[in-house]
GROMACS .gro file of C-alpha atoms in nm:
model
  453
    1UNK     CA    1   0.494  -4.456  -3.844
    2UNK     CA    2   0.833  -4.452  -3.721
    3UNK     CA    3   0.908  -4.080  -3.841
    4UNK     CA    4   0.599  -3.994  -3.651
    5UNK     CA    5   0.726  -4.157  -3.338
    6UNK     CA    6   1.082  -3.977  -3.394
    7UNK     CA    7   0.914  -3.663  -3.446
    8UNK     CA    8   0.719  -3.689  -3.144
    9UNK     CA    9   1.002  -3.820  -2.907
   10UNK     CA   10   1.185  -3.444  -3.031
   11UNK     CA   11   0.946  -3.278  -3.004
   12UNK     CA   12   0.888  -3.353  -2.639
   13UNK     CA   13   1.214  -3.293  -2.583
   14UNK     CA   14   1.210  -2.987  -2.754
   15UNK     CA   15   0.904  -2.837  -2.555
   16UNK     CA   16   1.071  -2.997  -2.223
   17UNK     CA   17   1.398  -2.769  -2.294
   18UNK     CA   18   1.152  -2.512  -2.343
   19UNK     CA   19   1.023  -2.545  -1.979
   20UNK     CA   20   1.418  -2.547  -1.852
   21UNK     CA   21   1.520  -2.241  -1.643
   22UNK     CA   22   1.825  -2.039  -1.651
   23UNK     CA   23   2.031  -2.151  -1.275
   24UNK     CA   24   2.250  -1.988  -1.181
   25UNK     CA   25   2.478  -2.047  -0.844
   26UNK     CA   26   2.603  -1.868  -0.546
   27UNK     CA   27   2.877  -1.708  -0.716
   28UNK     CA   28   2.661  -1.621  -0.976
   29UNK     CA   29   2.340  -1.453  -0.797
   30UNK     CA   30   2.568  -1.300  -0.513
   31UNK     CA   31   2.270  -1.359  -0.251
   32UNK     CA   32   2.364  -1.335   0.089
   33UNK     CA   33   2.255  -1.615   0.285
   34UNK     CA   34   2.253  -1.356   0.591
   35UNK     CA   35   1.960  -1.213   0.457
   36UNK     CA   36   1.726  -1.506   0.472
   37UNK     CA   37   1.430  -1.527   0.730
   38UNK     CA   38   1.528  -1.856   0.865
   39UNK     CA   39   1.169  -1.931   0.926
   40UNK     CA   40   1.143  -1.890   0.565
   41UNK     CA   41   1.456  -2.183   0.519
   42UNK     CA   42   1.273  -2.418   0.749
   43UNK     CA   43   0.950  -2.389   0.578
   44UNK     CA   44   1.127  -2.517   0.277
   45UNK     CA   45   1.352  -2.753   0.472
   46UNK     CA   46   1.033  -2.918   0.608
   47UNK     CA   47   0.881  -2.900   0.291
   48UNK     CA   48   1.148  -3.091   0.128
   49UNK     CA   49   1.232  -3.359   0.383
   50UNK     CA   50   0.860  -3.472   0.324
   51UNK     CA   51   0.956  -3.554  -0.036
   52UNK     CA   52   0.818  -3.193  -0.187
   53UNK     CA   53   0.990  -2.929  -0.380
   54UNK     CA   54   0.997  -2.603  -0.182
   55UNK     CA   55   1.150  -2.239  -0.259
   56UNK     CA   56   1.178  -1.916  -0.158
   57UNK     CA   57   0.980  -1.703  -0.441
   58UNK     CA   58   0.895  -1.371  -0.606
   59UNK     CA   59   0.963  -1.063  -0.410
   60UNK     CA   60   1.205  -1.194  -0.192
   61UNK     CA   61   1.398  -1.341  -0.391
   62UNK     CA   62   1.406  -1.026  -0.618
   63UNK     CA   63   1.498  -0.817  -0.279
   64UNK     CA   64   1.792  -1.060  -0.208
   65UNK     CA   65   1.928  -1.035  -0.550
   66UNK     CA   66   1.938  -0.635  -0.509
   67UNK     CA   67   2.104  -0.697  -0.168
   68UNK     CA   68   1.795  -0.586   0.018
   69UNK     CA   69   1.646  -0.746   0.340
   70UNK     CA   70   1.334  -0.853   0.202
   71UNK     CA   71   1.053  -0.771   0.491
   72UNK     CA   72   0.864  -1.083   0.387
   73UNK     CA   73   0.905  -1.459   0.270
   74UNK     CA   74   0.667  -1.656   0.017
   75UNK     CA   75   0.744  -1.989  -0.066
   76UNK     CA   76   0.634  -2.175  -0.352
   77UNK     CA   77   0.587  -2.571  -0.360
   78UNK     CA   78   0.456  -2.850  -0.522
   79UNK     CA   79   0.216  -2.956  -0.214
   80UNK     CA   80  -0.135  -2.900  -0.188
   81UNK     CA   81  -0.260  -2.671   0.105
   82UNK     CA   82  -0.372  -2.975   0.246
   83UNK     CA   83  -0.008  -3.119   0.256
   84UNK     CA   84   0.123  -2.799   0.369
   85UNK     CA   85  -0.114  -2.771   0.649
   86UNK     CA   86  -0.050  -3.092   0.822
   87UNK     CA   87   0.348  -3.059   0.812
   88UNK     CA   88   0.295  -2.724   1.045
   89UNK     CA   89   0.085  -2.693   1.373
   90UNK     CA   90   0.012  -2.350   1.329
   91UNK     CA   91  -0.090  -2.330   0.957
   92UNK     CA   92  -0.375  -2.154   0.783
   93UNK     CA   93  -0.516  -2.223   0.442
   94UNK     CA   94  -0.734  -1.871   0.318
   95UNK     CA   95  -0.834  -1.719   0.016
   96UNK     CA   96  -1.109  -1.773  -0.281
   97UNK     CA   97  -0.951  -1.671  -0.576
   98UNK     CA   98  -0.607  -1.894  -0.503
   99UNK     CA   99  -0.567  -2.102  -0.195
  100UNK     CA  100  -0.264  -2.045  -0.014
  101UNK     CA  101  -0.129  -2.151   0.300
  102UNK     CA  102  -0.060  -1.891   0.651
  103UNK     CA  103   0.236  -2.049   0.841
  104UNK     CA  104   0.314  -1.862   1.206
  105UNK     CA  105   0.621  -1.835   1.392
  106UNK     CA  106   0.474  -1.619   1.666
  107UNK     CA  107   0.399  -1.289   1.473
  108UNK     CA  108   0.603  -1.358   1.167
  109UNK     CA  109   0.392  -1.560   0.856
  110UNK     CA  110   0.542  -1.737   0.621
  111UNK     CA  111   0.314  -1.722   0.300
  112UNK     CA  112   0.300  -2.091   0.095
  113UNK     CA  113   0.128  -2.098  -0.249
  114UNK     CA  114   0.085  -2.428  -0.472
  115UNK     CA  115   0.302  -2.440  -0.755
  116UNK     CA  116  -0.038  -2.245  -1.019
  117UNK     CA  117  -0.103  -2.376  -1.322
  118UNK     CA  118  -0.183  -2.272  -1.660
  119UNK     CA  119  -0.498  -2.028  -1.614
  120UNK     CA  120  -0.780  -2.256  -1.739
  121UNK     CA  121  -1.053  -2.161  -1.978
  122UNK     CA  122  -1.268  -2.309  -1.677
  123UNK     CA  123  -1.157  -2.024  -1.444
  124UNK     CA  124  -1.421  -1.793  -1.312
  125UNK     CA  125  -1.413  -1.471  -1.453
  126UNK     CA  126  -1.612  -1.188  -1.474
  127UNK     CA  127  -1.770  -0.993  -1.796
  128UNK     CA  128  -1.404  -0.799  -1.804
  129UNK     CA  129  -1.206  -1.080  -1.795
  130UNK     CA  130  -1.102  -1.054  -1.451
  131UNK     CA  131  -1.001  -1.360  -1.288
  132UNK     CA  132  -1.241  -1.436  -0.951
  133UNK     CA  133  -1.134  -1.789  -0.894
  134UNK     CA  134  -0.875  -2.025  -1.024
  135UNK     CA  135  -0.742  -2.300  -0.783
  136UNK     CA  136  -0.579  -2.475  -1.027
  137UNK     CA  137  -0.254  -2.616  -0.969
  138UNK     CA  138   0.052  -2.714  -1.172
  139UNK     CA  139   0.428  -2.735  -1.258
  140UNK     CA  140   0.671  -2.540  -1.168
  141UNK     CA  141   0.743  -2.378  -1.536
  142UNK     CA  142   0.363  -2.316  -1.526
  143UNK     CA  143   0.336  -2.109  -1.240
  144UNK     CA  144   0.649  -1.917  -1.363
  145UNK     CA  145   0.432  -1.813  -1.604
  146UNK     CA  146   0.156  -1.679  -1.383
  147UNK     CA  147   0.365  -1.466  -1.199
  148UNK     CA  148   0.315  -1.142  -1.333
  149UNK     CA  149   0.646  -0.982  -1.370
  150UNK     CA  150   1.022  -1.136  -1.481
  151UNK     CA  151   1.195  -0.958  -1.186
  152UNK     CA  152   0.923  -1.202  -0.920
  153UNK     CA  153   0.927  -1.466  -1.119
  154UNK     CA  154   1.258  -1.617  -0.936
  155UNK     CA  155   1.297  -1.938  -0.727
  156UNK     CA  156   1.550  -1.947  -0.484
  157UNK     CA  157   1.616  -2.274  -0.273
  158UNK     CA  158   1.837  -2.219   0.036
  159UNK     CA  159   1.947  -2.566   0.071
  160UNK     CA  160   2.204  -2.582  -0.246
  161UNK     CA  161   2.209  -2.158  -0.293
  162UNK     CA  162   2.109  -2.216  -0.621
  163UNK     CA  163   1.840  -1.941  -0.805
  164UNK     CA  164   1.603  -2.035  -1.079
  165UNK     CA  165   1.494  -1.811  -1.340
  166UNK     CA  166   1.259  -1.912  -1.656
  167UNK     CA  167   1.222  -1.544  -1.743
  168UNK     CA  168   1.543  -1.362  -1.810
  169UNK     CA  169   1.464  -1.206  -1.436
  170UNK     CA  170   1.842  -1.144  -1.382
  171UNK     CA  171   1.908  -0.951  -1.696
  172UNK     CA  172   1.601  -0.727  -1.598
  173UNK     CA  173   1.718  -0.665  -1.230
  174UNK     CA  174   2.053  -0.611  -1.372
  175UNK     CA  175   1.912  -0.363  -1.624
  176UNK     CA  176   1.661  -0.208  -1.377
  177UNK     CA  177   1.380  -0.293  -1.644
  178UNK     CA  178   1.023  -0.381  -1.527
  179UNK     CA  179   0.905  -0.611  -1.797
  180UNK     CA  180   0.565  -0.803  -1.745
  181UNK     CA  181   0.519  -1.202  -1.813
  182UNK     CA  182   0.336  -1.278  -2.159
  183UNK     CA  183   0.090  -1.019  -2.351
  184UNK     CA  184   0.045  -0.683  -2.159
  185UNK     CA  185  -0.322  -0.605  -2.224
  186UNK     CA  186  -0.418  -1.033  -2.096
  187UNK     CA  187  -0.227  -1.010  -1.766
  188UNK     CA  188  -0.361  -0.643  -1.703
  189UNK     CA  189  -0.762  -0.788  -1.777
  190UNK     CA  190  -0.657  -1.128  -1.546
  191UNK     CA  191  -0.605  -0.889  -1.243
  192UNK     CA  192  -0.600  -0.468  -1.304
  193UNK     CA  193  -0.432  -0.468  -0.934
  194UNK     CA  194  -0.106  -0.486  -1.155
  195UNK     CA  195  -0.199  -0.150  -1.346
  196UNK     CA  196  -0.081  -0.034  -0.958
  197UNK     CA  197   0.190  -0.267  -0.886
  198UNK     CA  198   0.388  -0.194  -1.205
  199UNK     CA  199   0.415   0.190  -1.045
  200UNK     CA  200   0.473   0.062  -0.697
  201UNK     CA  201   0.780  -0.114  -0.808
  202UNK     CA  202   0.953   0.129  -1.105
  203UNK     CA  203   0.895   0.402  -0.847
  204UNK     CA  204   1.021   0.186  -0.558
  205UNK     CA  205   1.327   0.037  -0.716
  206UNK     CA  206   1.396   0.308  -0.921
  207UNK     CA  207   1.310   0.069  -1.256
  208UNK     CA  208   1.226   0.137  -1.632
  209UNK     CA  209   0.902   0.023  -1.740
  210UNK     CA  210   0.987  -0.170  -2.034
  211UNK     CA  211   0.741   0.014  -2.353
  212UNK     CA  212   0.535  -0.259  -2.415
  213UNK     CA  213   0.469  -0.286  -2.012
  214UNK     CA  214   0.351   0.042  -1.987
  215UNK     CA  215   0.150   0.146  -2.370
  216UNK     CA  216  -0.145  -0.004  -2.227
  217UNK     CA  217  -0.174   0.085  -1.866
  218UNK     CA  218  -0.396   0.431  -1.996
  219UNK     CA  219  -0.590   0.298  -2.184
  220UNK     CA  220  -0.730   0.003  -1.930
  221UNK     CA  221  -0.680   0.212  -1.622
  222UNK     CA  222  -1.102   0.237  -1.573
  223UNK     CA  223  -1.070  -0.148  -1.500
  224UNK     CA  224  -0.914  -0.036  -1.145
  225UNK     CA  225  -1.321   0.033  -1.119
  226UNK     CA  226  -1.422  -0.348  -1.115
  227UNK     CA  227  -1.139  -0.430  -0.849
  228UNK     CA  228  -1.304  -0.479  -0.491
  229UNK     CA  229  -1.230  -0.185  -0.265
  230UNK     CA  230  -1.062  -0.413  -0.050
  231UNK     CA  231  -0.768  -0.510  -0.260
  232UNK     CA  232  -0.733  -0.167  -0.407
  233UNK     CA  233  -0.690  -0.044  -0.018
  234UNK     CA  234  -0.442  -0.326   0.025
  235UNK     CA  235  -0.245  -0.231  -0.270
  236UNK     CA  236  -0.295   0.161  -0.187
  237UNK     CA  237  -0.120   0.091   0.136
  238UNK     CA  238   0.144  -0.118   0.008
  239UNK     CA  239   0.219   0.186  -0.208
  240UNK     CA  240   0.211   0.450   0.018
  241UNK     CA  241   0.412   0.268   0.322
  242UNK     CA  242   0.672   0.154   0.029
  243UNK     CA  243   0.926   0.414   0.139
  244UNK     CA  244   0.903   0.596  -0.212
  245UNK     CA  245   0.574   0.749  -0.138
  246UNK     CA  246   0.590   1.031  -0.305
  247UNK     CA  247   0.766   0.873  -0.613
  248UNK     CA  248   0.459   0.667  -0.656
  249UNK     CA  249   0.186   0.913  -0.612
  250UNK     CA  250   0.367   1.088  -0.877
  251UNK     CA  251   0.419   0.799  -1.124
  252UNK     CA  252   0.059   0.722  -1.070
  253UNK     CA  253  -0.049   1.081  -1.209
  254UNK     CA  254   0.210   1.006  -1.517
  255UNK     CA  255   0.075   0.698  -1.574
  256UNK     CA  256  -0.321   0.830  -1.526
  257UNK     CA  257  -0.404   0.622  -1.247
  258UNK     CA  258  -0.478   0.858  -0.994
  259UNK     CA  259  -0.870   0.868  -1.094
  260UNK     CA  260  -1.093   0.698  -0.889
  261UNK     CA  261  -0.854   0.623  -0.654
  262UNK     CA  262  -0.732   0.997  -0.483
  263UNK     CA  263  -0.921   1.159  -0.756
  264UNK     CA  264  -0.893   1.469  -0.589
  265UNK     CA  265  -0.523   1.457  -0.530
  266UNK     CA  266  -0.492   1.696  -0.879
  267UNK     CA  267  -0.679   1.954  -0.734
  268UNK     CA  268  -0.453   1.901  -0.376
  269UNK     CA  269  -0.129   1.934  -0.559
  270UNK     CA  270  -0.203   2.243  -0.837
  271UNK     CA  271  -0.233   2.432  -0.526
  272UNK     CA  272   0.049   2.558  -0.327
  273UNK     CA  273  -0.010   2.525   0.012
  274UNK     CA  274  -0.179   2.201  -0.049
  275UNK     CA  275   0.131   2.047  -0.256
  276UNK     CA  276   0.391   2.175   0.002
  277UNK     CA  277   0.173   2.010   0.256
  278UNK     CA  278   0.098   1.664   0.131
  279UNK     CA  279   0.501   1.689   0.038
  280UNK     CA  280   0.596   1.737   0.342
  281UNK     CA  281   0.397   1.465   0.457
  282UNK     CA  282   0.471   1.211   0.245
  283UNK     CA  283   0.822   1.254   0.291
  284UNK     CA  284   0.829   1.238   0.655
  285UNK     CA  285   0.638   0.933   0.566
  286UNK     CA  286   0.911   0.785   0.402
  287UNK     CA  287   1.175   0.905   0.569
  288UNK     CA  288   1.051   0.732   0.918
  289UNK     CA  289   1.009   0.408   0.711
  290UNK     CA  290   1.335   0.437   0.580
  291UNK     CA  291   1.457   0.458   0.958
  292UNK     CA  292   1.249   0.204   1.103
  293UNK     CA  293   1.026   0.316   1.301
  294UNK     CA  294   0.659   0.257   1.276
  295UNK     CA  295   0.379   0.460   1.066
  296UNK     CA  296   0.022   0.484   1.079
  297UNK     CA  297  -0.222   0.445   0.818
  298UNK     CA  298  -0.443   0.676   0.979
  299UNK     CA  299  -0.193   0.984   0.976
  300UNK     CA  300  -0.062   0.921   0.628
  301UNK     CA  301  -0.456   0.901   0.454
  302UNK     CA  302  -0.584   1.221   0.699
  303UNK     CA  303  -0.259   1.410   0.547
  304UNK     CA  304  -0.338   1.363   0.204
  305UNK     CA  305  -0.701   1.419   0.196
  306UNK     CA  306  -0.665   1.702   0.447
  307UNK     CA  307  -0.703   1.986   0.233
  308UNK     CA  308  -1.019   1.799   0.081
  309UNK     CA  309  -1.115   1.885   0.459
  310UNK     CA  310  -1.047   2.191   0.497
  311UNK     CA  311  -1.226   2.274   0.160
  312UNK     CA  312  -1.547   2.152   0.291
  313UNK     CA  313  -1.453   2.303   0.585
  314UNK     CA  314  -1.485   2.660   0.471
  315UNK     CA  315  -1.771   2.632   0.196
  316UNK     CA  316  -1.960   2.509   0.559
  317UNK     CA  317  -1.897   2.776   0.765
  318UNK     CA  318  -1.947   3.038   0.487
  319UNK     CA  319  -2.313   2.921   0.464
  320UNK     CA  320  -2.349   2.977   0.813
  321UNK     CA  321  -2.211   2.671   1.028
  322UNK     CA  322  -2.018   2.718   1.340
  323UNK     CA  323  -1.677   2.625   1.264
  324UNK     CA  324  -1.646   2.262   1.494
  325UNK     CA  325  -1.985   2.124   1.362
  326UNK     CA  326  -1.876   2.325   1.008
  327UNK     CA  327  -1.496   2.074   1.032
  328UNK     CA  328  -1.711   1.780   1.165
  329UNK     CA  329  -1.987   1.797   0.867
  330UNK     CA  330  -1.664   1.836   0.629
  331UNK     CA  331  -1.489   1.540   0.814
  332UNK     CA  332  -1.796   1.337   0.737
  333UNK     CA  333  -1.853   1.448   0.389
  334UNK     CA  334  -1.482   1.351   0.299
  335UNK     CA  335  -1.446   0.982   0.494
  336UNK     CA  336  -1.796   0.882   0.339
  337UNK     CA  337  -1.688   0.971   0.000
  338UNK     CA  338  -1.346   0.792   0.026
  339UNK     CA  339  -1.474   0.470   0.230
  340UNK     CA  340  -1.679   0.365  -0.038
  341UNK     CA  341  -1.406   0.419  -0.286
  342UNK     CA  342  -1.099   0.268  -0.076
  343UNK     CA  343  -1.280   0.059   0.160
  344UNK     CA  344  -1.113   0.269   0.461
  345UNK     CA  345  -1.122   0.037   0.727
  346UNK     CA  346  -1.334   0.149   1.046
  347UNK     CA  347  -1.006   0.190   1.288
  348UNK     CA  348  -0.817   0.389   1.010
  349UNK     CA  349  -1.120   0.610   0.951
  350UNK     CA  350  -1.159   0.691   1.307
  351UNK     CA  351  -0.790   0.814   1.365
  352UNK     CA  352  -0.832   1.022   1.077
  353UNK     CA  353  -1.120   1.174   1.237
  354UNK     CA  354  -0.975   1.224   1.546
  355UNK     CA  355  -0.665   1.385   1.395
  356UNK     CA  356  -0.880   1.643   1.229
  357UNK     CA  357  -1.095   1.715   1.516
  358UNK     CA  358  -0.765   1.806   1.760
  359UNK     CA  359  -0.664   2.065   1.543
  360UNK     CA  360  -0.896   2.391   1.611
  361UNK     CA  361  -0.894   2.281   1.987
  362UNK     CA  362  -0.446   2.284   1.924
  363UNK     CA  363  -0.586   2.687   1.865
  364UNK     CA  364  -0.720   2.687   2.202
  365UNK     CA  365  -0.413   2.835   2.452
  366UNK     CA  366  -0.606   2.913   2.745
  367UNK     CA  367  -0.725   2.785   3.100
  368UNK     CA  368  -0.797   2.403   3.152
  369UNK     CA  369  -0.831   2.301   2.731
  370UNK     CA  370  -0.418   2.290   2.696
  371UNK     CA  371  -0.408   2.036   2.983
  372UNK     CA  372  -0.718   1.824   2.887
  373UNK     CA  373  -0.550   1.793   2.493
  374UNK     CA  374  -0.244   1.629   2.728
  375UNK     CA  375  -0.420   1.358   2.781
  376UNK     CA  376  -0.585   1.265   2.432
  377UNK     CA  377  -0.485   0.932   2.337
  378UNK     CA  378  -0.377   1.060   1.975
  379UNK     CA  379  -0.198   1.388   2.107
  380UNK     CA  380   0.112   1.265   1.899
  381UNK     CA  381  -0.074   1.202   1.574
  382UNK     CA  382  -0.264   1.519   1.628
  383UNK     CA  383   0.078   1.740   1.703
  384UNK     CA  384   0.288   1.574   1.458
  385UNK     CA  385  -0.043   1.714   1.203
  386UNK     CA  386  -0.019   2.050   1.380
  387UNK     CA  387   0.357   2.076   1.275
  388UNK     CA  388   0.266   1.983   0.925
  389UNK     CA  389   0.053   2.268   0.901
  390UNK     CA  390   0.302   2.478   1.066
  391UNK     CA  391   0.567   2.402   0.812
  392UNK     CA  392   0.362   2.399   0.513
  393UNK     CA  393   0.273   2.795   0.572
  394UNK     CA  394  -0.118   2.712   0.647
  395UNK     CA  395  -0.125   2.815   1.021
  396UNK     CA  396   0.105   3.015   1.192
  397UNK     CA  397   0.439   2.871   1.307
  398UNK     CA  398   0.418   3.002   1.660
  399UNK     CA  399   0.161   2.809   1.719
  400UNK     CA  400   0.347   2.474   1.684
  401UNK     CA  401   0.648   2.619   1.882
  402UNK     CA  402   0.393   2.654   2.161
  403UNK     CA  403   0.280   2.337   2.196
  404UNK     CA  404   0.612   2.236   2.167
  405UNK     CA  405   0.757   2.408   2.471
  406UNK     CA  406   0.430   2.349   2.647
  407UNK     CA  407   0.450   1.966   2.604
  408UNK     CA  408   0.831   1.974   2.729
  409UNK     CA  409   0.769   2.228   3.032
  410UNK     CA  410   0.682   2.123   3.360
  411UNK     CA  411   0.427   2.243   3.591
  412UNK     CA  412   0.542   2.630   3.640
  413UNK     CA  413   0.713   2.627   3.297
  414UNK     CA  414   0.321   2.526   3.127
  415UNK     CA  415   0.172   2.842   3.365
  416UNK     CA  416   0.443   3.091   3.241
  417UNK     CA  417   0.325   2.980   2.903
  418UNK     CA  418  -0.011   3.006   2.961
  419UNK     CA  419   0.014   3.341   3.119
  420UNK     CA  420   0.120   3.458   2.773
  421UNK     CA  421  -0.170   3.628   2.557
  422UNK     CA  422  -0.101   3.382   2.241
  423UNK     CA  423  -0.173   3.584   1.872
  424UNK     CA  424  -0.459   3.392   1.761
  425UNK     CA  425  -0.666   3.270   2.109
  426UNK     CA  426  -0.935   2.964   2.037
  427UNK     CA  427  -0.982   3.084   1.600
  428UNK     CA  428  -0.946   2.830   1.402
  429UNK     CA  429  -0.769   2.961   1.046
  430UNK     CA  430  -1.111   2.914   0.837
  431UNK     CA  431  -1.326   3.206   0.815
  432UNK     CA  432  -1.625   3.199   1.127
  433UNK     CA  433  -1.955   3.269   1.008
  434UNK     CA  434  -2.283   3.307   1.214
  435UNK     CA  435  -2.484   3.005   1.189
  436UNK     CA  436  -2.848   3.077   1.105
  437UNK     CA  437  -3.115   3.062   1.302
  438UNK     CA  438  -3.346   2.659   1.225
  439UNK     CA  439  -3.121   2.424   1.417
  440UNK     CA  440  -2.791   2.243   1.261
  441UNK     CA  441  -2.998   2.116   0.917
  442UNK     CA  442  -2.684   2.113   0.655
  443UNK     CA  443  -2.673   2.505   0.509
  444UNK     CA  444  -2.802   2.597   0.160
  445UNK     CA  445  -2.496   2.578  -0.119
  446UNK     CA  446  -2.313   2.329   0.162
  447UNK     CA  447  -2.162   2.030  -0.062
  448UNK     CA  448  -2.391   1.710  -0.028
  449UNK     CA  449  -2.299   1.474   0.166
  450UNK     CA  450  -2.059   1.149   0.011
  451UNK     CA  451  -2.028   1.389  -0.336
  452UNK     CA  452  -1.709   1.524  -0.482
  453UNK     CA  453  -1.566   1.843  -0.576
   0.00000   0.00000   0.00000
């Protein structure tokens, strides 16, 4: 009886040390204090003068370990979303699948999740295993666990400096190794939105995926399929606007994950003009996120299915279609196909189709049309395309040097320009074809509507 006791006394101890993390102090992280939001320190100051644990978590913490300015704060706690909610006036709780907690400071959020527990057999999930609603909360060591990766699976706690780490997270960040938390193939079934993450990150921060991390992503790459469209947009976006762009669309094609998501993308980039193009694009992409300044989601998804476009675009007009109802029907084809698949959001779909629409008219050098494109609300978005195509080799570069001078001329200069006989007056570069005579009913051999090439 008494061994049994002993026993059970160490052992409790022994699974306690278990649960211990790895901390480590200022001198020994190197985090610049500097760095920190300090909406995100009095979150967890507040947090903690109530009498509840509170730290700065997962990405950010990861960010300030690399010496990066994280662009946003999580913090993790042992309050409910209840308790969190009535410490802040402006606080939010949302979400099914995991309650968390909204903060605002004006526009910046502070995100607060409950300390998660150990996934319970109780947990909704569907027939693939996926995870569709688990609010159940525990320890800290627990939800260390459920993070998915040892590089966001850090707690840092600005009031002593100090960082936790249960998961060898600082060897991995110091090794540039992307290593997911407990058995590859489970955490991948829990929630296939990491299939994408793991290539937003190693092609972000220029990381290793560690072997057994990556041997399975092929193989369970269809279970993107049972993700909402929502959340694969989100994650889409997150990936494109990451700064690495092109780095990721690249590492998504290495890693096969490309189908179903920009399944056409292959057929974009085998051919040249079409590679040179949606290179071009996604590194002026990155290179204005890299500086700063703002980018739109609208410009960045019309660039890369573009040449989807402009294939539809020509099988149209060859059976017959004028060439602006021909780019519209094509236009239409392509965002109906890709809506259902990314859940394009209705803003984003209609600057796409805006962009698309400007260019023939961009073609159009004569009388009043130059001075009526002046005053299109996207004329930016639609010029900044126009160059694109310039520089890529699909139009003519004199074209784009037109517009240029013509948008930086005043009054007389924008005559003198318009006095000049320009090469190519109102074509657009796809072939015209006479439409045939029975109204505009969609032309025999045109691609059906919402299919794929």
């Amino acid at each position: 009886m008494i061994k049994k006791f002993i026993k059970r006394i160490l052992g409790v101890k022994n699974k306690a040390a278990a649960h211990q993390p790895v901390i480590l102090g200022p001198n020994e992280h190197g985090i610049n204090p500097q760095l920190l939001s300090p909406n995100a320190v009095r979150v967890t100051q507040t947090l903690q003068e109530a009498g509840f644990k509170a730290f700065v978590v997962g990405g950010a913490v990861r960010d300030l370990l690399l010496g990066v300015k994280p662009k946003d704060f999580d913090v993790a706690t042992n309050a409910t979303p209840e308790q969190v909610k009535r410490l802040f006036r402006r606080a939010f709780i949302i979400g099914k699948r995991f309650q968390i907690v909204h903060v605002m400071f004006g526009q910046d959020i502070i995100e607060v999740t409950t300390f998660r527990g150990a996934s319970a057999e109780s947990a909704v999930k569907d027939e693939h295993g996926r995870v569709l609603r688990d609010n159940t909360f525990g320890e800290q060591h627990e939800d260390a666990v459920r993070r998915d990766f040892t590089i966001n699976a850090m707690y840092y706690d600005p009031a002593n400096q100090q960082v936790l780490d249960y998961h060898n997270g600082i060897a991995d960040i110091r090794n540039k190794t992307l290593r997911i938390i407990g058995v590859p193939e489970a955490r991948y079934r829990e929630d296939p939105v990491r299939l994408l993450r793991v290539v937003r990150f190693a092609a972000k921060l220029g990381f290793e995926i560690d072997p057994e991390t990556r041997e399975p992503i092929k193989v369970m790459a269809p279970l993107i399929n049972n993700v909402p469209a929502a959340r694969v947009f989100d994650e889409m976006l997150k990936l494109l606007m990451s700064g690495q762009a092109l780095a990721c669309l690249q590492q998504l094609r290495k890693e096969g994950l490309h189908h179903g998501l920009l399944p056409l993308l292959d057929v974009v980039l085998e051919q040249p003009l079409g590679e040179k193009f949606v290179t071009l694009a996604l590194a002026g992409t990155d290179q204005r996120i890299r500086e700063g300044k703002p980018v739109s989601p609208g410009f960045l998804f019309a660039s890369l299915l573009w040449h989807q476009v402009v294939e539809k675009w020509t099988a149209y007009q060859a059976a017959g279609e004028y060439p602006i109802p021909a780019l519209h029907l094509a236009a239409d084809d392509v965002l109906n196909t890709q809506t259902e698949k990314l859940a394009l959001q209705r803003k984003i779909a209609t600057d796409m189709r805006d962009i698309w629409a400007m260019q023939p008219r961009f073609e159009r050098r004569v009388g009043k049309s130059p001075y009526k494109m002046l005053e299109h609300t996207r004329l930016r978005a639609g010029y900044d395309f126009l160059l694109l195509r310039c520089a890529s080799g699909e139009i003519d570069a004199e074209i784009g040097d037109w517009w240029t001078a013509f948008m930086a001329a005043d009054g007389p200069g924008r005559e003198e320009l318009l006095a000049r006989k320009p090469k190519s007056e109102g074509d657009s570069q796809a072939p015209k074809k006479r439409r045939r005579r029975g109204g505009r009913s969609k032309p025999k051999g045109a691609p059906a509507e919402g299919s794929a090439q």
